[in-house]
Amino acid sequence: MTQSATGRNESRTESKVEALRAVRGMNDIFPDEAEVWLAFEAIVRDWLARYGYRNMRTPLLEHTALFRRSIGEVTDIVEKEMYSFTDALNDEHLSLRPEATASTVRASVEHNFLYGGPQRVWYTGPMFRHEKPQRGRYRQFHQVGAEALGFAGPDVDAELLVMCARLWRELGLQDIRLQINSLGNLAERRAHREALVAFLRAHAADLDADSQRRLETNPLRVLDSKNPAMQSLVEAAPRLLDHLGDDSLRHFEAVRAMITEAGVAYEINPRLVRGLDYYNLTVFEWVTDRLGAQGTVCGGGRYDGLFEHIGGKPTPAAGFAMGVERLIDLMRGAGRLPAVRLPDVYLVHMGERADRFAIRVGETLREARLAVVSHAGGGRFRDQMKKADASGARVAVIVGDDEADAGQVSVKDLRSGEPQAAVPLEAAALLIRTIARVGVPGEQGATD
Ligand code: HAM
Protein backbone atom coordinates (compact mmCIF):
# COMPACT_ATOMS: atom_id res chain seq x y z
CA MET A 1 0.00 0.00 0.00
CA THR A 2 1.28 3.48 -0.80
CA GLN A 3 0.19 6.84 0.50
CA SER A 4 -0.97 9.08 -2.34
CA ALA A 5 -0.60 12.85 -2.42
CA THR A 6 -4.27 13.12 -1.52
CA GLY A 7 -3.75 11.09 1.59
CA ARG A 8 -5.79 8.12 0.39
CA ASN A 9 -4.43 4.65 0.58
CA GLU A 10 -3.92 3.16 -2.87
CA SER A 11 -2.96 -0.31 -3.83
CA ARG A 12 -0.32 -0.56 -6.54
CA THR A 13 -1.80 -3.77 -7.79
CA GLU A 14 -5.40 -2.58 -8.18
CA SER A 15 -5.05 -1.27 -11.74
CA LYS A 16 -2.26 -1.00 -14.25
CA VAL A 17 -1.31 2.63 -14.65
CA GLU A 18 -1.10 3.81 -18.23
CA ALA A 19 2.45 4.81 -19.17
CA LEU A 20 2.81 8.45 -20.10
CA ARG A 21 4.49 9.47 -23.31
CA ALA A 22 6.30 12.58 -24.48
CA VAL A 23 4.33 15.21 -26.37
CA ARG A 24 4.26 14.35 -30.10
CA GLY A 25 7.11 15.94 -32.04
CA MET A 26 9.19 16.50 -28.91
CA ASN A 27 12.26 14.32 -28.50
CA ASP A 28 14.09 12.83 -25.56
CA ILE A 29 17.82 12.91 -26.09
CA PHE A 30 19.67 10.13 -24.28
CA PRO A 31 23.37 10.22 -23.39
CA ASP A 32 24.76 8.55 -26.56
CA GLU A 33 23.01 11.23 -28.59
CA ALA A 34 23.44 14.06 -26.09
CA GLU A 35 27.21 13.52 -26.11
CA VAL A 36 27.18 14.15 -29.85
CA TRP A 37 25.21 17.32 -29.20
CA LEU A 38 27.73 18.47 -26.61
CA ALA A 39 30.61 17.85 -29.00
CA PHE A 40 28.71 19.71 -31.74
CA GLU A 41 28.03 22.62 -29.38
CA ALA A 42 31.71 22.78 -28.40
CA ILE A 43 32.67 23.16 -32.09
CA VAL A 44 29.97 25.79 -32.55
CA ARG A 45 31.04 27.80 -29.50
CA ASP A 46 34.63 27.87 -30.66
CA TRP A 47 33.58 28.89 -34.18
CA LEU A 48 31.37 31.76 -32.90
CA ALA A 49 34.09 33.02 -30.58
CA ARG A 50 36.47 33.30 -33.53
CA TYR A 51 34.07 35.79 -35.13
CA GLY A 52 33.50 37.77 -31.95
CA TYR A 53 29.90 36.67 -31.32
CA ARG A 54 28.94 36.58 -27.63
CA ASN A 55 26.38 34.32 -26.02
CA MET A 56 22.96 35.66 -25.05
CA ARG A 57 20.01 33.96 -23.37
CA THR A 58 16.40 35.01 -23.46
CA PRO A 59 13.25 33.43 -21.99
CA LEU A 60 11.44 30.55 -23.64
CA LEU A 61 8.14 32.31 -23.00
CA GLU A 62 7.27 35.72 -24.40
CA HIS A 63 4.15 37.79 -24.81
CA THR A 64 2.30 36.50 -27.87
CA ALA A 65 2.14 40.08 -29.17
CA LEU A 66 5.92 40.04 -29.69
CA PHE A 67 5.71 37.26 -32.27
CA ARG A 68 2.57 38.59 -33.91
CA ARG A 69 4.26 41.91 -34.44
CA SER A 70 7.69 40.67 -35.50
CA ILE A 71 7.17 37.42 -37.41
CA GLY A 72 3.90 38.78 -38.86
CA GLU A 73 0.19 38.07 -38.45
CA VAL A 74 -0.14 36.36 -41.81
CA THR A 75 2.61 33.78 -41.54
CA ASP A 76 2.33 30.04 -40.99
CA ILE A 77 4.19 30.37 -37.70
CA VAL A 78 1.81 32.92 -36.18
CA GLU A 79 -1.36 31.70 -37.83
CA LYS A 80 -1.09 28.04 -36.97
CA GLU A 81 2.14 26.93 -35.34
CA MET A 82 2.52 28.75 -32.04
CA TYR A 83 2.02 27.17 -28.64
CA SER A 84 -0.01 30.00 -27.18
CA PHE A 85 -2.05 30.12 -24.00
CA THR A 86 -3.48 32.51 -21.49
CA ASP A 87 -1.72 32.50 -18.16
CA ALA A 88 -4.82 32.35 -15.99
CA LEU A 89 -2.96 33.72 -12.98
CA ASN A 90 -2.58 37.16 -14.49
CA ASP A 91 -4.51 36.94 -17.76
CA GLU A 92 -1.45 37.32 -19.98
CA HIS A 93 -1.32 35.97 -23.54
CA LEU A 94 1.93 34.05 -23.78
CA SER A 95 3.65 31.87 -26.37
CA LEU A 96 6.54 29.45 -26.36
CA ARG A 97 9.10 31.03 -28.65
CA PRO A 98 8.97 29.71 -32.22
CA GLU A 99 12.31 31.43 -32.94
CA ALA A 100 14.65 33.76 -31.07
CA THR A 101 15.32 36.79 -33.28
CA ALA A 102 12.23 38.55 -31.94
CA SER A 103 13.28 37.87 -28.34
CA THR A 104 16.84 39.04 -29.00
CA VAL A 105 15.57 42.33 -30.40
CA ARG A 106 12.96 42.71 -27.64
CA ALA A 107 15.63 42.21 -24.98
CA SER A 108 18.04 44.59 -26.73
CA VAL A 109 15.41 47.34 -26.88
CA GLU A 110 14.18 46.73 -23.34
CA HIS A 111 17.68 46.92 -21.84
CA ASN A 112 19.18 49.45 -24.27
CA PHE A 113 21.79 46.83 -25.11
CA LEU A 114 23.12 48.79 -28.09
CA TYR A 115 23.80 51.88 -25.99
CA GLY A 116 27.56 51.52 -26.47
CA GLY A 117 27.37 50.57 -30.15
CA PRO A 118 26.63 47.53 -32.30
CA GLN A 119 26.75 44.05 -30.81
CA ARG A 120 27.29 40.56 -32.17
CA VAL A 121 25.42 37.86 -30.22
CA TRP A 122 24.54 34.18 -30.55
CA TYR A 123 22.13 31.82 -28.82
CA THR A 124 21.18 28.20 -28.78
CA GLY A 125 18.19 26.41 -27.35
CA PRO A 126 14.78 24.89 -27.99
CA MET A 127 12.17 26.53 -30.21
CA PHE A 128 8.54 25.42 -30.51
CA ARG A 129 6.36 25.16 -33.60
CA HIS A 130 3.21 23.10 -33.93
CA GLU A 131 4.12 21.66 -37.32
CA LYS A 132 3.39 18.18 -38.67
CA PRO A 133 6.28 16.08 -37.35
CA GLN A 134 8.45 14.23 -39.83
CA ARG A 135 12.19 13.64 -40.32
CA GLY A 136 13.93 16.95 -39.65
CA ARG A 137 10.73 18.66 -38.51
CA TYR A 138 9.81 18.60 -34.85
CA ARG A 139 7.54 20.54 -32.54
CA GLN A 140 10.37 21.19 -30.16
CA PHE A 141 13.57 21.65 -32.12
CA HIS A 142 16.85 23.43 -31.47
CA GLN A 143 18.55 26.30 -33.19
CA VAL A 144 21.94 27.92 -33.05
CA GLY A 145 21.48 31.53 -34.10
CA ALA A 146 23.69 34.55 -34.57
CA GLU A 147 22.53 38.15 -34.72
CA ALA A 148 24.64 41.16 -35.73
CA LEU A 149 22.78 44.06 -34.12
CA GLY A 150 23.31 47.67 -35.18
CA PHE A 151 25.30 46.97 -38.35
CA ALA A 152 23.97 48.48 -41.60
CA GLY A 153 26.53 47.54 -44.22
CA PRO A 154 26.73 44.59 -46.58
CA ASP A 155 29.99 43.57 -44.87
CA VAL A 156 28.04 42.03 -41.98
CA ASP A 157 25.70 40.17 -44.34
CA ALA A 158 28.80 38.76 -46.02
CA GLU A 159 30.39 37.95 -42.66
CA LEU A 160 27.34 35.90 -41.65
CA LEU A 161 27.52 33.92 -44.88
CA VAL A 162 31.28 33.38 -44.76
CA MET A 163 30.89 32.23 -41.17
CA CYS A 164 28.34 29.58 -42.12
CA ALA A 165 30.50 28.34 -44.98
CA ARG A 166 33.37 27.90 -42.51
CA LEU A 167 31.18 25.98 -40.08
CA TRP A 168 30.06 23.53 -42.78
CA ARG A 169 33.74 22.96 -43.65
CA GLU A 170 34.72 22.48 -40.03
CA LEU A 171 31.84 20.04 -39.47
CA GLY A 172 33.01 18.12 -42.53
CA LEU A 173 29.78 18.80 -44.42
CA GLN A 174 29.59 19.12 -48.17
CA ASP A 175 26.56 19.44 -50.40
CA ILE A 176 25.10 22.46 -48.62
CA ARG A 177 24.20 25.08 -51.20
CA LEU A 178 23.68 28.76 -50.54
CA GLN A 179 20.67 30.52 -52.02
CA ILE A 180 20.41 34.28 -51.71
CA ASN A 181 17.95 36.95 -52.71
CA SER A 182 17.25 40.59 -51.96
CA LEU A 183 13.88 41.78 -50.67
CA GLY A 184 14.81 45.44 -51.21
CA ASN A 185 13.20 48.19 -49.13
CA LEU A 186 9.59 48.88 -48.20
CA ALA A 187 8.81 51.11 -51.20
CA GLU A 188 10.29 48.56 -53.58
CA ARG A 189 8.35 45.75 -51.96
CA ARG A 190 5.14 47.83 -52.27
CA ALA A 191 5.73 48.46 -55.96
CA HIS A 192 6.43 44.78 -56.46
CA ARG A 193 3.43 43.83 -54.39
CA GLU A 194 1.13 45.91 -56.61
CA ALA A 195 2.53 44.30 -59.72
CA LEU A 196 2.25 40.87 -58.11
CA VAL A 197 -1.34 41.37 -56.95
CA ALA A 198 -2.34 42.57 -60.44
CA PHE A 199 -0.70 39.48 -61.94
CA LEU A 200 -2.27 37.09 -59.43
CA ARG A 201 -5.74 38.66 -59.87
CA ALA A 202 -5.40 38.15 -63.59
CA HIS A 203 -4.74 34.45 -62.86
CA ALA A 204 -7.12 34.11 -59.90
CA ALA A 205 -8.76 31.02 -61.40
CA ASP A 206 -5.44 29.13 -61.24
CA LEU A 207 -4.76 29.89 -57.56
CA ASP A 208 -5.23 27.24 -54.87
CA ALA A 209 -7.33 28.10 -51.81
CA ASP A 210 -4.33 29.01 -49.67
CA SER A 211 -2.98 31.33 -52.34
CA GLN A 212 -6.41 32.93 -52.89
CA ARG A 213 -6.41 33.89 -49.24
CA ARG A 214 -2.77 35.00 -49.29
CA LEU A 215 -3.46 37.17 -52.33
CA GLU A 216 -5.51 39.44 -50.08
CA THR A 217 -3.39 39.25 -46.94
CA ASN A 218 0.24 38.53 -47.84
CA PRO A 219 0.68 38.10 -51.59
CA LEU A 220 4.46 37.69 -51.38
CA ARG A 221 3.90 34.41 -49.58
CA VAL A 222 2.09 33.05 -52.64
CA LEU A 223 5.58 32.85 -54.17
CA ASP A 224 6.53 30.50 -51.34
CA SER A 225 3.76 28.04 -52.23
CA LYS A 226 4.89 24.42 -52.10
CA ASN A 227 1.92 23.27 -54.20
CA PRO A 228 3.36 21.74 -57.42
CA ALA A 229 0.27 22.87 -59.32
CA MET A 230 1.17 26.48 -58.51
CA GLN A 231 4.78 26.33 -59.68
CA SER A 232 4.41 27.49 -63.27
CA LEU A 233 2.38 30.46 -62.08
CA VAL A 234 4.97 31.28 -59.44
CA GLU A 235 7.70 31.07 -62.10
CA ALA A 236 5.91 33.56 -64.31
CA ALA A 237 5.05 36.05 -61.55
CA PRO A 238 6.77 39.48 -61.40
CA ARG A 239 10.10 39.27 -59.59
CA LEU A 240 11.01 41.50 -56.70
CA LEU A 241 14.60 41.63 -57.96
CA ASP A 242 13.36 43.51 -61.01
CA HIS A 243 11.83 46.19 -58.76
CA LEU A 244 14.96 46.98 -56.75
CA GLY A 245 16.31 50.54 -56.81
CA ASP A 246 19.98 51.56 -56.99
CA ASP A 247 20.72 51.43 -53.25
CA SER A 248 19.24 47.97 -52.80
CA LEU A 249 21.03 46.67 -55.87
CA ARG A 250 24.31 48.14 -54.66
CA HIS A 251 23.89 46.45 -51.27
CA PHE A 252 23.11 43.13 -52.92
CA GLU A 253 26.03 43.43 -55.32
CA ALA A 254 28.42 44.30 -52.49
CA VAL A 255 27.37 41.19 -50.54
CA ARG A 256 27.84 39.05 -53.64
CA ALA A 257 31.26 40.54 -54.37
CA MET A 258 32.46 39.94 -50.80
CA ILE A 259 31.34 36.35 -50.55
CA THR A 260 32.78 35.65 -53.99
CA GLU A 261 36.07 37.09 -52.76
CA ALA A 262 35.88 34.67 -49.81
CA GLY A 263 35.27 31.75 -52.16
CA VAL A 264 31.67 31.13 -51.09
CA ALA A 265 29.57 29.81 -53.97
CA TYR A 266 25.89 30.83 -54.19
CA GLU A 267 22.82 30.77 -56.36
CA ILE A 268 20.42 33.68 -56.64
CA ASN A 269 16.91 32.43 -55.98
CA PRO A 270 14.52 35.26 -56.89
CA ARG A 271 11.64 33.28 -55.29
CA LEU A 272 13.28 33.09 -51.90
CA VAL A 273 10.98 35.08 -49.58
CA ARG A 274 11.45 33.34 -46.18
CA GLY A 275 8.61 32.43 -43.84
CA LEU A 276 8.92 35.42 -41.50
CA ASP A 277 7.91 38.98 -42.34
CA TYR A 278 10.69 40.99 -40.75
CA TYR A 279 13.26 40.78 -43.53
CA ASN A 280 14.51 43.39 -45.99
CA LEU A 281 17.47 43.45 -48.43
CA THR A 282 19.57 40.29 -48.09
CA VAL A 283 17.83 36.98 -47.37
CA PHE A 284 19.39 33.56 -47.64
CA GLU A 285 18.98 29.85 -47.03
CA TRP A 286 21.49 27.03 -46.90
CA VAL A 287 19.91 23.92 -48.40
CA THR A 288 20.87 20.31 -48.95
CA ASP A 289 19.33 17.45 -50.95
CA ARG A 290 20.50 14.90 -48.41
CA LEU A 291 17.75 15.33 -45.81
CA GLY A 292 14.62 14.66 -47.83
CA ALA A 293 11.85 17.24 -47.65
CA GLN A 294 13.33 19.29 -44.80
CA GLY A 295 16.50 20.34 -46.59
CA THR A 296 16.97 23.85 -45.22
CA VAL A 297 19.64 23.69 -42.55
CA CYS A 298 20.01 27.42 -41.98
CA GLY A 299 18.14 30.59 -42.88
CA GLY A 300 18.41 34.27 -42.22
CA GLY A 301 18.86 37.75 -43.55
CA ARG A 302 18.70 41.43 -42.80
CA TYR A 303 15.90 42.87 -40.66
CA ASP A 304 16.49 46.63 -40.50
CA GLY A 305 12.89 47.46 -39.59
CA LEU A 306 12.40 45.07 -36.67
CA PHE A 307 13.77 47.20 -33.82
CA GLU A 308 11.43 50.05 -34.73
CA HIS A 309 8.57 47.66 -35.27
CA ILE A 310 8.68 46.47 -31.70
CA GLY A 311 9.13 49.89 -30.17
CA GLY A 312 12.87 50.60 -30.43
CA LYS A 313 14.91 53.18 -32.29
CA PRO A 314 15.62 52.45 -35.96
CA THR A 315 18.49 49.97 -35.86
CA PRO A 316 19.86 47.91 -38.72
CA ALA A 317 20.56 44.22 -38.05
CA ALA A 318 21.07 40.86 -39.71
CA GLY A 319 21.38 37.26 -38.59
CA PHE A 320 20.68 33.60 -39.16
CA ALA A 321 19.57 30.48 -37.34
CA MET A 322 20.38 26.86 -38.09
CA GLY A 323 18.51 23.70 -37.15
CA VAL A 324 20.63 21.56 -34.83
CA GLU A 325 18.67 18.31 -35.44
CA ARG A 326 19.05 18.72 -39.20
CA LEU A 327 22.78 19.43 -39.00
CA ILE A 328 23.45 16.47 -36.73
CA ASP A 329 21.36 14.26 -39.05
CA LEU A 330 23.52 15.49 -41.93
CA MET A 331 26.72 14.88 -40.00
CA ARG A 332 25.61 11.36 -39.14
CA GLY A 333 24.80 10.62 -42.78
CA ALA A 334 28.21 11.91 -43.84
CA GLY A 335 29.94 9.78 -41.18
CA ARG A 336 31.21 12.97 -39.57
CA LEU A 337 29.82 12.78 -36.04
CA PRO A 338 32.29 14.49 -33.70
CA ALA A 339 34.30 12.32 -31.30
CA VAL A 340 32.75 12.06 -27.85
CA ARG A 341 34.75 11.86 -24.66
CA LEU A 342 34.99 8.36 -23.20
CA PRO A 343 36.14 7.73 -19.64
CA ASP A 344 39.90 7.36 -19.23
CA VAL A 345 39.58 4.87 -16.37
CA TYR A 346 37.16 2.20 -15.15
CA LEU A 347 37.82 1.55 -11.48
CA VAL A 348 37.38 -2.09 -10.44
CA HIS A 349 37.35 -2.84 -6.72
CA MET A 350 36.60 -5.92 -4.60
CA GLY A 351 36.81 -6.37 -0.85
CA GLU A 352 35.79 -4.35 2.15
CA ARG A 353 39.03 -2.39 2.51
CA ALA A 354 39.32 -2.09 -1.26
CA ASP A 355 35.83 -0.56 -1.55
CA ARG A 356 36.84 2.16 0.91
CA PHE A 357 40.25 2.72 -0.69
CA ALA A 358 38.58 2.97 -4.13
CA ILE A 359 36.92 6.22 -3.10
CA ARG A 360 40.36 7.72 -2.48
CA VAL A 361 41.76 6.25 -5.69
CA GLY A 362 38.94 7.74 -7.77
CA GLU A 363 39.31 11.17 -6.21
CA THR A 364 43.10 11.15 -6.62
CA LEU A 365 42.79 10.36 -10.32
CA ARG A 366 40.05 12.92 -10.87
CA GLU A 367 42.19 15.50 -9.08
CA ALA A 368 44.71 14.71 -11.84
CA ARG A 369 41.94 15.57 -14.37
CA LEU A 370 41.26 12.01 -15.50
CA ALA A 371 37.70 10.87 -16.21
CA VAL A 372 37.02 7.93 -13.92
CA VAL A 373 33.94 5.70 -13.78
CA SER A 374 33.95 3.80 -10.51
CA HIS A 375 32.25 0.41 -10.51
CA ALA A 376 29.14 0.46 -8.36
CA GLY A 377 27.00 -2.36 -7.08
CA GLY A 378 29.61 -5.00 -6.30
CA GLY A 379 29.77 -8.25 -8.25
CA ARG A 380 32.42 -10.70 -9.36
CA PHE A 381 35.81 -9.56 -10.64
CA ARG A 382 35.10 -11.01 -14.09
CA ASP A 383 31.83 -9.12 -14.37
CA GLN A 384 33.46 -5.89 -13.27
CA MET A 385 36.14 -6.33 -15.95
CA LYS A 386 33.40 -6.89 -18.55
CA LYS A 387 31.86 -3.57 -17.50
CA ALA A 388 35.30 -1.96 -17.79
CA ASP A 389 35.62 -3.22 -21.39
CA ALA A 390 32.11 -2.07 -22.27
CA SER A 391 32.68 1.39 -20.79
CA GLY A 392 35.07 2.38 -23.57
CA ALA A 393 37.74 3.34 -21.00
CA ARG A 394 41.30 2.75 -22.13
CA VAL A 395 42.51 1.67 -18.72
CA ALA A 396 41.16 -0.39 -15.83
CA VAL A 397 42.46 0.46 -12.38
CA ILE A 398 42.06 -2.56 -10.13
CA VAL A 399 41.98 -2.46 -6.35
CA GLY A 400 41.77 -5.47 -4.00
CA ASP A 401 42.28 -5.62 -0.26
CA ASP A 402 46.00 -6.37 -0.74
CA GLU A 403 46.44 -3.27 -2.89
CA ALA A 404 44.44 -1.21 -0.38
CA ASP A 405 46.75 -2.37 2.45
CA ALA A 406 49.83 -1.44 0.40
CA GLY A 407 48.45 1.88 -0.88
CA GLN A 408 48.84 0.56 -4.43
CA VAL A 409 46.71 0.09 -7.50
CA SER A 410 47.01 -2.23 -10.50
CA VAL A 411 46.78 -0.53 -13.87
CA LYS A 412 45.69 -2.54 -16.88
CA ASP A 413 45.72 -1.36 -20.46
CA LEU A 414 42.41 -2.68 -21.80
CA ARG A 415 43.52 -2.62 -25.41
CA SER A 416 47.12 -3.81 -25.59
CA GLY A 417 46.84 -7.09 -23.72
CA GLU A 418 49.98 -6.14 -21.73
CA PRO A 419 50.05 -7.57 -18.20
CA GLN A 420 48.82 -5.22 -15.51
CA ALA A 421 51.34 -3.20 -13.47
CA ALA A 422 51.11 -2.49 -9.74
CA VAL A 423 52.15 1.05 -8.81
CA PRO A 424 51.80 3.32 -5.75
CA LEU A 425 48.61 5.39 -5.97
CA GLU A 426 50.68 8.58 -6.33
CA ALA A 427 52.28 7.24 -9.52
CA ALA A 428 49.06 5.96 -11.09
CA ALA A 429 47.92 9.12 -12.89
CA LEU A 430 51.22 9.46 -14.74
CA LEU A 431 51.19 5.83 -15.84
CA ILE A 432 47.58 6.09 -17.01
CA ARG A 433 48.39 9.23 -19.00
CA THR A 434 51.27 7.42 -20.67
CA ILE A 435 49.09 4.46 -21.62
CA ALA A 436 46.08 6.45 -22.71
CA ARG A 437 48.13 9.34 -24.08
CA VAL A 438 45.78 11.69 -22.25
CA GLY A 439 47.33 15.12 -21.79
CA VAL A 440 46.40 17.75 -19.28
CA PRO A 441 43.24 19.55 -20.52
CA GLY A 442 44.07 22.87 -22.12
CA GLU A 443 47.46 21.71 -23.43
CA GLN A 444 47.59 21.53 -27.21
CA GLY A 445 47.48 18.05 -28.69
CA ALA A 446 46.74 16.73 -25.25
CA THR A 447 44.23 14.03 -26.10
CA ASP A 448 44.39 11.35 -28.74
P1 HAM B 1 13.69 29.83 -39.80
O1 HAM B 1 14.00 29.67 -41.27
O2 HAM B 1 12.27 29.83 -39.42
O3 HAM B 1 14.39 31.18 -39.36
O4 HAM B 1 14.43 28.70 -38.96
C1 HAM B 1 15.82 28.52 -39.06
C2 HAM B 1 16.16 27.04 -39.16
O5 HAM B 1 15.60 26.33 -38.05
C3 HAM B 1 15.62 26.33 -40.37
O6 HAM B 1 16.45 26.54 -41.49
C4 HAM B 1 15.64 24.90 -39.92
O7 HAM B 1 16.93 24.35 -40.09
C5 HAM B 1 15.33 25.00 -38.44
N1 HAM B 1 13.92 24.68 -38.20
C6 HAM B 1 12.84 25.47 -38.37
N2 HAM B 1 11.70 24.85 -38.03
C7 HAM B 1 12.06 23.60 -37.64
C8 HAM B 1 11.34 22.46 -37.16
N3 HAM B 1 10.01 22.48 -36.99
N4 HAM B 1 12.04 21.34 -36.85
C9 HAM B 1 13.38 21.31 -36.99
N5 HAM B 1 14.11 22.36 -37.42
C10 HAM B 1 13.46 23.49 -37.77
C11 HAM B 1 14.35 31.68 -38.10
O8 HAM B 1 13.97 31.08 -37.14
C12 HAM B 1 14.95 33.07 -38.00
N6 HAM B 1 14.85 33.50 -36.59
C13 HAM B 1 16.39 33.08 -38.48
C14 HAM B 1 17.05 34.41 -38.36
C15 HAM B 1 17.88 34.80 -37.38
N7 HAM B 1 16.87 35.45 -39.17
C16 HAM B 1 17.59 36.48 -38.74
N8 HAM B 1 18.20 36.11 -37.64
CSV table of C-alpha atoms in Angstrom, one decimal, residues 151-163 178-184 241 244 246-268 280-286 300-302 304 317-319:
chain,number,residue,atom,x,y,z
A,151,PHE,CA,25.3,47.0,-38.3
A,152,ALA,CA,24.0,48.5,-41.6
A,153,GLY,CA,26.5,47.5,-44.2
A,154,PRO,CA,26.7,44.6,-46.6
A,155,ASP,CA,30.0,43.6,-44.9
A,156,VAL,CA,28.0,42.0,-42.0
A,157,ASP,CA,25.7,40.2,-44.3
A,158,ALA,CA,28.8,38.8,-46.0
A,159,GLU,CA,30.4,38.0,-42.7
A,160,LEU,CA,27.3,35.9,-41.6
A,161,LEU,CA,27.5,33.9,-44.9
A,162,VAL,CA,31.3,33.4,-44.8
A,163,MET,CA,30.9,32.2,-41.2
A,178,LEU,CA,23.7,28.8,-50.5
A,179,GLN,CA,20.7,30.5,-52.0
A,180,ILE,CA,20.4,34.3,-51.7
A,181,ASN,CA,17.9,37.0,-52.7
A,182,SER,CA,17.2,40.6,-52.0
A,183,LEU,CA,13.9,41.8,-50.7
A,184,GLY,CA,14.8,45.4,-51.2
A,241,LEU,CA,14.6,41.6,-58.0
A,244,LEU,CA,15.0,47.0,-56.7
A,246,ASP,CA,20.0,51.6,-57.0
A,247,ASP,CA,20.7,51.4,-53.2
A,248,SER,CA,19.2,48.0,-52.8
A,249,LEU,CA,21.0,46.7,-55.9
A,250,ARG,CA,24.3,48.1,-54.7
A,251,HIS,CA,23.9,46.5,-51.3
A,252,PHE,CA,23.1,43.1,-52.9
A,253,GLU,CA,26.0,43.4,-55.3
A,254,ALA,CA,28.4,44.3,-52.5
A,255,VAL,CA,27.4,41.2,-50.5
A,256,ARG,CA,27.8,39.1,-53.6
A,257,ALA,CA,31.3,40.5,-54.4
A,258,MET,CA,32.5,39.9,-50.8
A,259,ILE,CA,31.3,36.4,-50.5
A,260,THR,CA,32.8,35.6,-54.0
A,261,GLU,CA,36.1,37.1,-52.8
A,262,ALA,CA,35.9,34.7,-49.8
A,263,GLY,CA,35.3,31.7,-52.2
A,264,VAL,CA,31.7,31.1,-51.1
A,265,ALA,CA,29.6,29.8,-54.0
A,266,TYR,CA,25.9,30.8,-54.2
A,267,GLU,CA,22.8,30.8,-56.4
A,268,ILE,CA,20.4,33.7,-56.6
A,280,ASN,CA,14.5,43.4,-46.0
A,281,LEU,CA,17.5,43.5,-48.4
A,282,THR,CA,19.6,40.3,-48.1
A,283,VAL,CA,17.8,37.0,-47.4
A,284,PHE,CA,19.4,33.6,-47.6
A,285,GLU,CA,19.0,29.9,-47.0
A,286,TRP,CA,21.5,27.0,-46.9
A,300,GLY,CA,18.4,34.3,-42.2
A,301,GLY,CA,18.9,37.8,-43.6
A,302,ARG,CA,18.7,41.4,-42.8
A,304,ASP,CA,16.5,46.6,-40.5
A,317,ALA,CA,20.6,44.2,-38.0
A,318,ALA,CA,21.1,40.9,-39.7
A,319,GLY,CA,21.4,37.3,-38.6
